Amino acid sequence: MPLAITGSAMRTSLGDTAETYKALLAGESGRQPLRYVAPEGVNVRHGYHVDAAGPEQPYRASAWLAECVAAAAREAGLDCARQRVVAIVGTGLRELRAVERWRADGQPVDLDALHFGAAVRAALPGVEEVITVSNACSASTHALALAADLIELDEADAVLACGADAMTESMLAMIGRVGDESSDAVRPFDADRKGVLLGDGAVAVVVQRAPENGAPVRLRGVGMSCDAYHETAPDPDGLRAAMTDAYRRAGLRPDDVGLVLAHGTGTALNDPTEAGVLAGLFADAEPGPLVTGIKGAIGHTSGSAGLMSLLVAVEALRHGQVPPVVGLRTPIAEAAPLNLVVGEPVGTDARVAQVNAFGFGGVNAVCLVEVRRER
């Protein structure tokens, strides 16, 4: 069944979708000094914050998500009184920061607010069901796969696939323990990368059946795998399995793809593993797709990361300009076969993009999207 993305919105450290894409083209970064958490306590000194400086507000991720849900639903023209509308929110951390503040500072915590149901219902009254899934850093792309399933099974007329996460002290402490030296910025696929930094944000897309005359943005397929290879290390076979599944569902081949939005975390393990799998996937595709990534500009936004990359892919295909990988100066050897976009935007007439999202525990998701550019 042909599927379309009929509405979307996101919020990153660089702004909304249009503002984020414009900043990416300019090579800008949303990196800032870390707020709300003492840097010396977590060995992390920078983050990619959404909020302006000021007191930390509770349930920040829920607020951003509500904005995105309302905007995406409005663009898609959803009517919950006449349509069966479901929302699926993918997240890595839920509203964990509220629990931390309760434990450390004694701030009251609303247990019902931890899983985003109330926030989505407030933004979209009449939504039939709100489901929260915690599937690590590929969570929002998993939500997208479930959205496609619900439409194809005629369980809903429209599904909002969403992602939302805000930085937490515990997650910051975990990434701060990975190495002896704190990362100063995310540098995907760079030889001098020192690790990942977190970013805030939320994102929502509306999935519906595509009309008979086609749609400007088509969701061609979403592939998934769960290899359970290691708690944190990626497995090449697991990544490859998700890609193979996506192409099978989409009815496409690697040489149909002109752009890849890589997961690209700037870590010691992800980048060479992902680069190697991509090099193998496109080995027979000439000249091969352009490859870029957005975490150098907006940080690792955890469960939101996959759908944020998807929206940047759509903008790049729509406007014919692929933004560079912010922070990339000297590509790693494993990425030599790839057409990485470095330094400046690169023009493209591509119509199909592959978007990668990989999570701890081998929870992987890959989607393929096609954009019809207006003439």
CSV table of C-alpha atoms in Angstrom, one decimal:
chain,number,residue,atom,x,y,z
A,1,MET,CA,0.0,0.0,0.0
A,2,PRO,CA,1.5,3.4,-1.0
A,3,LEU,CA,2.0,5.6,2.1
A,4,ALA,CA,2.5,9.3,2.4
A,5,ILE,CA,3.9,11.7,4.9
A,6,THR,CA,1.3,14.4,4.9
A,7,GLY,CA,2.5,16.6,7.8
A,8,SER,CA,5.6,17.1,9.9
A,9,ALA,CA,7.3,19.3,12.5
A,10,MET,CA,10.4,19.2,14.6
A,11,ARG,CA,12.2,21.3,17.2
A,12,THR,CA,16.0,21.1,17.6
A,13,SER,CA,18.7,23.3,19.1
A,14,LEU,CA,18.8,25.1,15.8
A,15,GLY,CA,15.0,25.8,15.6
A,16,ASP,CA,12.1,24.3,13.6
A,17,THR,CA,12.4,22.3,10.5
A,18,ALA,CA,13.1,25.1,8.1
A,19,GLU,CA,15.5,26.9,10.5
A,20,THR,CA,17.3,23.7,11.2
A,21,TYR,CA,17.8,22.9,7.5
A,22,LYS,CA,19.0,26.5,6.8
A,23,ALA,CA,21.5,26.3,9.6
A,24,LEU,CA,22.7,22.9,8.4
A,25,LEU,CA,23.4,24.3,5.0
A,26,ALA,CA,25.4,27.1,6.6
A,27,GLY,CA,27.4,24.6,8.6
A,28,GLU,CA,26.2,26.0,11.9
A,29,SER,CA,26.1,24.1,15.2
A,30,GLY,CA,23.7,24.3,18.1
A,31,ARG,CA,26.4,23.3,20.6
A,32,GLN,CA,26.3,25.3,23.9
A,33,PRO,CA,27.8,25.1,27.4
A,34,LEU,CA,26.0,22.4,29.4
A,35,ARG,CA,23.1,23.7,31.5
A,36,TYR,CA,21.1,22.3,34.4
A,37,VAL,CA,23.7,19.8,35.3
A,38,ALA,CA,27.2,20.4,36.9
A,39,PRO,CA,29.7,19.6,34.1
A,40,GLU,CA,32.4,18.4,36.6
A,41,GLY,CA,30.0,15.8,38.0
A,42,VAL,CA,29.3,14.1,34.7
A,43,ASN,CA,32.6,14.9,32.7
A,44,VAL,CA,30.5,16.5,30.0
A,45,ARG,CA,30.8,20.3,29.3
A,46,HIS,CA,28.7,20.8,26.2
A,47,GLY,CA,25.2,20.0,24.9
A,48,TYR,CA,22.8,20.9,22.2
A,49,HIS,CA,20.0,22.6,24.1
A,50,VAL,CA,16.6,23.6,22.8
A,51,ASP,CA,15.5,26.1,25.5
A,52,ALA,CA,16.9,29.5,26.0
A,53,ALA,CA,19.0,30.1,29.1
A,54,GLY,CA,17.0,30.3,32.3
A,55,PRO,CA,15.6,28.1,35.0
A,56,GLU,CA,15.0,24.5,34.0
A,57,GLN,CA,11.4,23.9,33.2
A,58,PRO,CA,9.7,20.5,34.1
A,59,TYR,CA,8.5,18.1,31.4
A,60,ARG,CA,10.4,20.0,28.7
A,61,ALA,CA,10.3,17.1,26.2
A,62,SER,CA,6.5,16.9,26.5
A,63,ALA,CA,6.2,20.6,25.8
A,64,TRP,CA,8.3,20.4,22.6
A,65,LEU,CA,6.4,17.2,21.5
A,66,ALA,CA,3.0,18.9,22.0
A,67,GLU,CA,4.1,21.8,19.7
A,68,CYS,CA,5.3,19.3,17.0
A,69,VAL,CA,2.2,17.2,17.2
A,70,ALA,CA,-0.1,20.2,16.9
A,71,ALA,CA,1.9,21.6,14.0
A,72,ALA,CA,2.1,18.3,12.1
A,73,ALA,CA,-1.6,17.5,12.6
A,74,ARG,CA,-2.5,21.0,11.4
A,75,GLU,CA,-0.4,20.7,8.2
A,76,ALA,CA,-1.9,17.3,7.5
A,77,GLY,CA,-5.5,18.6,8.1
A,78,LEU,CA,-6.3,15.9,10.6
A,79,ASP,CA,-9.9,15.7,12.0
A,80,CYS,CA,-10.1,13.4,14.9
A,81,ALA,CA,-13.9,13.6,14.9
A,82,ARG,CA,-14.0,12.0,11.4
A,83,GLN,CA,-10.7,10.1,11.3
A,84,ARG,CA,-9.2,7.3,13.3
A,85,VAL,CA,-6.0,8.9,14.5
A,86,VAL,CA,-3.4,7.2,16.6
A,87,ALA,CA,-0.1,8.6,17.9
A,88,ILE,CA,3.1,6.5,18.6
A,89,VAL,CA,5.9,8.3,20.5
A,90,GLY,CA,9.4,6.8,20.3
A,91,THR,CA,11.8,7.8,23.1
A,92,GLY,CA,15.0,6.8,24.7
A,93,LEU,CA,14.5,8.4,28.1
A,94,ARG,CA,10.8,9.4,28.4
A,95,GLU,CA,10.6,12.2,31.0
A,96,LEU,CA,13.4,10.7,33.1
A,97,ARG,CA,14.6,14.1,34.1
A,98,ALA,CA,11.5,14.6,36.2
A,99,VAL,CA,12.3,11.5,38.2
A,100,GLU,CA,15.9,12.7,38.7
A,101,ARG,CA,14.6,16.1,40.0
A,102,TRP,CA,12.2,14.3,42.3
A,103,ARG,CA,15.0,12.1,43.7
A,104,ALA,CA,17.7,14.8,44.0
A,105,ASP,CA,15.7,17.9,44.7
A,106,GLY,CA,12.3,16.7,46.0
A,107,GLN,CA,10.3,18.2,43.2
A,108,PRO,CA,6.9,16.5,42.8
A,109,VAL,CA,6.6,14.1,39.9
A,110,ASP,CA,3.4,13.3,38.0
A,111,LEU,CA,3.8,9.6,37.0
A,112,ASP,CA,1.1,10.0,34.3
A,113,ALA,CA,3.2,12.6,32.6
A,114,LEU,CA,6.3,10.4,32.1
A,115,HIS,CA,5.0,8.6,29.0
A,116,PHE,CA,3.8,11.6,26.9
A,117,GLY,CA,0.1,10.5,26.7
A,118,ALA,CA,-1.3,13.5,28.4
A,119,ALA,CA,0.9,15.9,26.3
A,120,VAL,CA,-0.2,14.4,23.0
A,121,ARG,CA,-3.9,14.3,24.0
A,122,ALA,CA,-3.8,18.0,25.0
A,123,ALA,CA,-2.2,18.9,21.7
A,124,LEU,CA,-4.6,16.7,19.6
A,125,PRO,CA,-7.9,16.3,21.4
A,126,GLY,CA,-9.8,13.2,20.2
A,127,VAL,CA,-6.8,11.1,19.3
A,128,GLU,CA,-7.9,7.5,19.8
A,129,GLU,CA,-4.7,6.1,21.3
A,130,VAL,CA,-1.3,7.3,22.4
A,131,ILE,CA,1.4,4.7,22.6
A,132,THR,CA,4.9,5.3,24.0
A,133,VAL,CA,7.8,3.0,22.9
A,134,SER,CA,11.3,3.1,24.4
A,135,ASN,CA,13.5,1.7,21.7
A,136,ALA,CA,16.8,3.5,22.4
A,137,CYS,CA,18.2,5.7,19.7
A,138,SER,CA,16.1,4.2,16.9
A,139,ALA,CA,12.8,4.7,18.8
A,140,SER,CA,11.2,7.3,16.5
A,141,THR,CA,12.0,5.2,13.4
A,142,HIS,CA,10.5,2.2,15.1
A,143,ALA,CA,7.4,4.4,15.7
A,144,LEU,CA,7.4,5.1,12.0
A,145,ALA,CA,7.4,1.4,11.2
A,146,LEU,CA,4.5,0.8,13.5
A,147,ALA,CA,2.7,3.7,12.0
A,148,ALA,CA,3.1,2.1,8.6
A,149,ASP,CA,1.8,-1.2,9.9
A,150,LEU,CA,-1.3,0.3,11.4
A,151,ILE,CA,-2.2,2.1,8.2
A,152,GLU,CA,-1.6,-1.0,6.0
A,153,LEU,CA,-3.7,-3.2,8.4
A,154,ASP,CA,-6.5,-0.6,8.3
A,155,GLU,CA,-6.3,-0.1,12.0
A,156,ALA,CA,-6.1,3.7,11.6
A,157,ASP,CA,-6.7,6.4,9.0
A,158,ALA,CA,-3.7,8.5,10.2
A,159,VAL,CA,-0.9,7.8,12.6
A,160,LEU,CA,1.5,10.4,14.1
A,161,ALA,CA,4.9,8.9,14.5
A,162,CYS,CA,6.8,11.0,17.0
A,163,GLY,CA,10.0,11.3,19.0
A,164,ALA,CA,10.9,13.3,22.1
A,165,ASP,CA,13.8,13.4,24.5
A,166,ALA,CA,15.5,15.9,26.8
A,167,MET,CA,19.0,15.5,28.3
A,168,THR,CA,19.1,13.8,31.7
A,169,GLU,CA,21.9,13.8,34.3
A,170,SER,CA,22.1,10.0,34.3
A,171,MET,CA,22.6,9.8,30.5
A,172,LEU,CA,25.1,12.6,30.5
A,173,ALA,CA,27.0,10.7,33.2
A,174,MET,CA,27.0,7.6,31.2
A,175,ILE,CA,28.5,9.2,28.1
A,176,GLY,CA,31.0,11.1,30.3
A,177,ARG,CA,32.4,7.8,31.5
A,178,VAL,CA,33.1,6.4,28.0
A,179,GLY,CA,36.5,8.0,27.7
A,180,ASP,CA,39.1,9.8,29.7
A,181,GLU,CA,38.7,13.0,27.7
A,182,SER,CA,35.4,14.8,27.3
A,183,SER,CA,34.2,15.4,23.8
A,184,ASP,CA,34.1,19.1,22.8
A,185,ALA,CA,31.8,18.5,19.8
A,186,VAL,CA,30.2,15.7,17.8
A,187,ARG,CA,32.4,14.9,14.8
A,188,PRO,CA,30.7,12.2,12.7
A,189,PHE,CA,33.1,10.0,10.7
A,190,ASP,CA,36.1,12.2,11.7
A,191,ALA,CA,39.5,10.8,12.5
A,192,ASP,CA,39.7,13.1,15.5
A,193,ARG,CA,36.3,12.3,16.9
A,194,LYS,CA,36.1,12.0,20.7
A,195,GLY,CA,32.6,10.7,21.2
A,196,VAL,CA,29.0,11.7,21.3
A,197,LEU,CA,27.2,14.6,23.0
A,198,LEU,CA,23.5,14.8,23.7
A,199,GLY,CA,20.9,17.1,22.1
A,200,ASP,CA,17.3,18.0,23.0
A,201,GLY,CA,14.4,17.9,20.8
A,202,ALA,CA,11.1,16.5,19.5
A,203,VAL,CA,9.6,15.6,16.1
A,204,ALA,CA,6.4,14.4,14.6
A,205,VAL,CA,5.3,13.1,11.2
A,206,VAL,CA,1.8,12.1,10.0
A,207,VAL,CA,1.5,8.9,8.0
A,208,GLN,CA,-1.5,8.3,5.8
A,209,ARG,CA,-2.5,6.3,2.7
A,210,ALA,CA,-1.1,8.0,-0.4
A,211,PRO,CA,-3.7,9.3,-2.8
A,212,GLU,CA,-4.1,7.7,-6.2
A,213,ASN,CA,-2.4,10.6,-8.0
A,214,GLY,CA,0.7,10.2,-5.7
A,215,ALA,CA,2.0,12.3,-2.9
A,216,PRO,CA,4.8,14.9,-2.6
A,217,VAL,CA,6.5,12.7,0.1
A,218,ARG,CA,6.2,9.0,0.0
A,219,LEU,CA,7.3,6.6,2.7
A,220,ARG,CA,8.6,3.7,0.7
A,221,GLY,CA,9.5,1.3,3.5
A,222,VAL,CA,10.9,0.9,7.0
A,223,GLY,CA,13.1,-2.0,7.9
A,224,MET,CA,14.0,-3.2,11.4
A,225,SER,CA,16.3,-5.6,13.2
A,226,CYS,CA,17.1,-6.5,16.8
A,227,ASP,CA,20.4,-8.3,16.9
A,228,ALA,CA,21.0,-8.2,20.7
A,229,TYR,CA,24.7,-8.5,19.8
A,230,HIS,CA,26.0,-6.3,22.7
A,231,GLU,CA,24.7,-3.7,25.1
A,232,THR,CA,26.3,-0.8,23.3
A,233,ALA,CA,28.5,-2.1,20.4
A,234,PRO,CA,26.9,-2.2,16.9
A,235,ASP,CA,26.8,-5.5,14.9
A,236,PRO,CA,27.4,-5.1,11.1
A,237,ASP,CA,25.1,-8.0,10.4
A,238,GLY,CA,22.3,-6.3,12.5
A,239,LEU,CA,22.7,-3.0,10.6
A,240,ARG,CA,22.8,-4.9,7.3
A,241,ALA,CA,19.6,-6.8,8.2
A,242,ALA,CA,17.7,-3.6,8.8
A,243,MET,CA,18.8,-2.1,5.5
A,244,THR,CA,17.9,-5.3,3.6
A,245,ASP,CA,14.5,-5.4,5.2
A,246,ALA,CA,13.9,-1.7,4.3
A,247,TYR,CA,14.8,-2.3,0.6
A,248,ARG,CA,12.6,-5.5,0.5
A,249,ARG,CA,9.6,-3.6,1.8
A,250,ALA,CA,10.2,-0.6,-0.4
A,251,GLY,CA,10.7,-2.7,-3.6
A,252,LEU,CA,13.9,-0.7,-4.3
A,253,ARG,CA,17.6,-1.4,-4.9
A,254,PRO,CA,20.6,0.5,-3.5
A,255,ASP,CA,21.3,2.1,-6.9
A,256,ASP,CA,17.8,3.8,-6.6
A,257,VAL,CA,19.1,5.8,-3.7
A,258,GLY,CA,20.8,9.2,-4.1
A,259,LEU,CA,21.2,10.3,-0.5
A,260,VAL,CA,21.9,8.7,2.8
A,261,LEU,CA,21.3,10.3,6.2
A,262,ALA,CA,23.7,8.4,8.4
A,263,HIS,CA,23.3,7.6,12.1
A,264,GLY,CA,26.8,9.1,12.5
A,265,THR,CA,27.3,9.5,16.2
A,266,GLY,CA,31.0,10.5,16.2
A,267,THR,CA,31.9,7.4,18.4
A,268,ALA,CA,34.7,5.0,18.1
A,269,LEU,CA,32.5,2.0,17.3
A,270,ASN,CA,29.5,3.3,15.4
A,271,ASP,CA,31.2,5.3,12.7
A,272,PRO,CA,33.6,2.7,11.2
A,273,THR,CA,31.0,0.0,11.5
A,274,GLU,CA,28.3,2.1,9.8
A,275,ALA,CA,30.7,3.3,7.1
A,276,GLY,CA,31.8,-0.2,6.4
A,277,VAL,CA,28.2,-1.5,6.0
A,278,LEU,CA,27.3,1.4,3.8
A,279,ALA,CA,30.4,0.9,1.6
A,280,GLY,CA,29.4,-2.7,1.1
A,281,LEU,CA,25.7,-1.9,0.4
A,282,PHE,CA,26.6,0.6,-2.3
A,283,ALA,CA,29.7,-1.1,-3.7
A,284,ASP,CA,28.0,-1.8,-7.0
A,285,ALA,CA,26.1,1.5,-7.2
A,286,GLU,CA,27.8,4.1,-9.4
A,287,PRO,CA,28.5,6.8,-8.5
A,288,GLY,CA,26.9,6.0,-5.2
A,289,PRO,CA,24.7,8.3,-3.0
A,290,LEU,CA,25.8,11.4,-1.2
A,291,VAL,CA,26.2,10.7,2.5
A,292,THR,CA,25.6,13.2,5.3
A,293,GLY,CA,24.5,13.3,9.0
A,294,ILE,CA,23.1,15.9,11.4
A,295,LYS,CA,24.4,15.0,14.9
A,296,GLY,CA,27.5,17.3,14.5
A,297,ALA,CA,25.0,20.2,14.4
A,298,ILE,CA,22.2,19.2,16.8
A,299,GLY,CA,23.8,16.5,18.9
A,300,HIS,CA,22.5,13.0,19.5
A,301,THR,CA,18.8,13.5,20.2
A,302,SER,CA,18.3,10.0,21.4
A,303,GLY,CA,14.8,8.6,20.5
A,304,SER,CA,14.1,11.6,18.2
A,305,ALA,CA,17.2,11.1,16.1
A,306,GLY,CA,15.8,8.9,13.3
A,307,LEU,CA,12.8,11.1,12.4
A,308,MET,CA,14.8,14.3,12.6
A,309,SER,CA,17.2,12.8,10.0
A,310,LEU,CA,14.2,11.8,7.9
A,311,LEU,CA,12.9,15.4,7.8
A,312,VAL,CA,16.3,16.8,6.9
A,313,ALA,CA,16.4,14.2,4.1
A,314,VAL,CA,13.1,15.4,2.8
A,315,GLU,CA,14.2,19.0,2.8
A,316,ALA,CA,17.4,18.1,1.0
A,317,LEU,CA,15.6,16.2,-1.7
A,318,ARG,CA,12.9,18.8,-2.0
A,319,HIS,CA,15.4,21.7,-2.4
A,320,GLY,CA,18.2,19.8,-4.1
A,321,GLN,CA,20.8,20.8,-1.6
A,322,VAL,CA,22.5,18.4,0.8
A,323,PRO,CA,24.0,19.9,3.9
A,324,PRO,CA,27.6,19.0,5.0
A,325,VAL,CA,28.4,16.9,8.0
A,326,VAL,CA,29.1,19.6,10.6
A,327,GLY,CA,32.3,18.8,12.5
A,328,LEU,CA,33.8,16.5,9.8
A,329,ARG,CA,37.3,17.6,8.7
A,330,THR,CA,39.3,14.4,8.2
A,331,PRO,CA,37.2,11.4,7.3
A,332,ILE,CA,38.1,8.0,8.7
A,333,ALA,CA,39.6,5.4,6.4
A,334,GLU,CA,36.5,3.2,6.6
A,335,ALA,CA,34.5,6.0,5.0
A,336,ALA,CA,36.9,6.5,2.0
A,337,PRO,CA,34.5,4.7,-0.4
A,338,LEU,CA,31.6,7.0,0.6
A,339,ASN,CA,30.6,10.3,-0.9
A,340,LEU,CA,30.6,12.2,2.3
A,341,VAL,CA,29.5,15.8,2.1
A,342,VAL,CA,32.3,17.9,3.7
A,343,GLY,CA,32.6,21.6,4.1
A,344,GLU,CA,29.9,22.9,1.8
A,345,PRO,CA,26.5,21.9,0.6
A,346,VAL,CA,26.3,19.7,-2.5
A,347,GLY,CA,23.6,19.9,-5.1
A,348,THR,CA,21.5,16.8,-5.9
A,349,ASP,CA,18.7,15.7,-8.2
A,350,ALA,CA,18.1,12.6,-6.1
A,351,ARG,CA,14.5,11.5,-5.3
A,352,VAL,CA,15.1,8.7,-2.8
A,353,ALA,CA,16.9,8.8,0.5
A,354,GLN,CA,17.9,6.2,3.0
A,355,VAL,CA,17.8,7.2,6.7
A,356,ASN,CA,19.7,5.2,9.4
A,357,ALA,CA,18.9,4.9,13.1
A,358,PHE,CA,20.7,2.5,15.4
A,359,GLY,CA,20.3,2.0,19.1
A,360,PHE,CA,21.9,0.3,22.1
A,361,GLY,CA,21.2,-3.4,22.3
A,362,GLY,CA,21.2,-3.8,18.5
A,363,VAL,CA,17.8,-2.1,18.0
A,364,ASN,CA,18.1,-0.9,14.4
A,365,ALA,CA,15.8,0.8,12.0
A,366,VAL,CA,16.2,2.1,8.4
A,367,CYS,CA,13.7,3.9,6.3
A,368,LEU,CA,13.5,4.8,2.6
A,369,VAL,CA,11.6,8.0,1.6
A,370,GLU,CA,10.9,9.4,-1.9
A,371,VAL,CA,10.2,13.1,-2.6
A,372,ARG,CA,8.5,14.5,-5.7
A,373,ARG,CA,10.1,17.9,-6.3
A,374,GLU,CA,7.7,20.6,-7.6
A,375,ARG,CA,8.6,21.9,-11.0
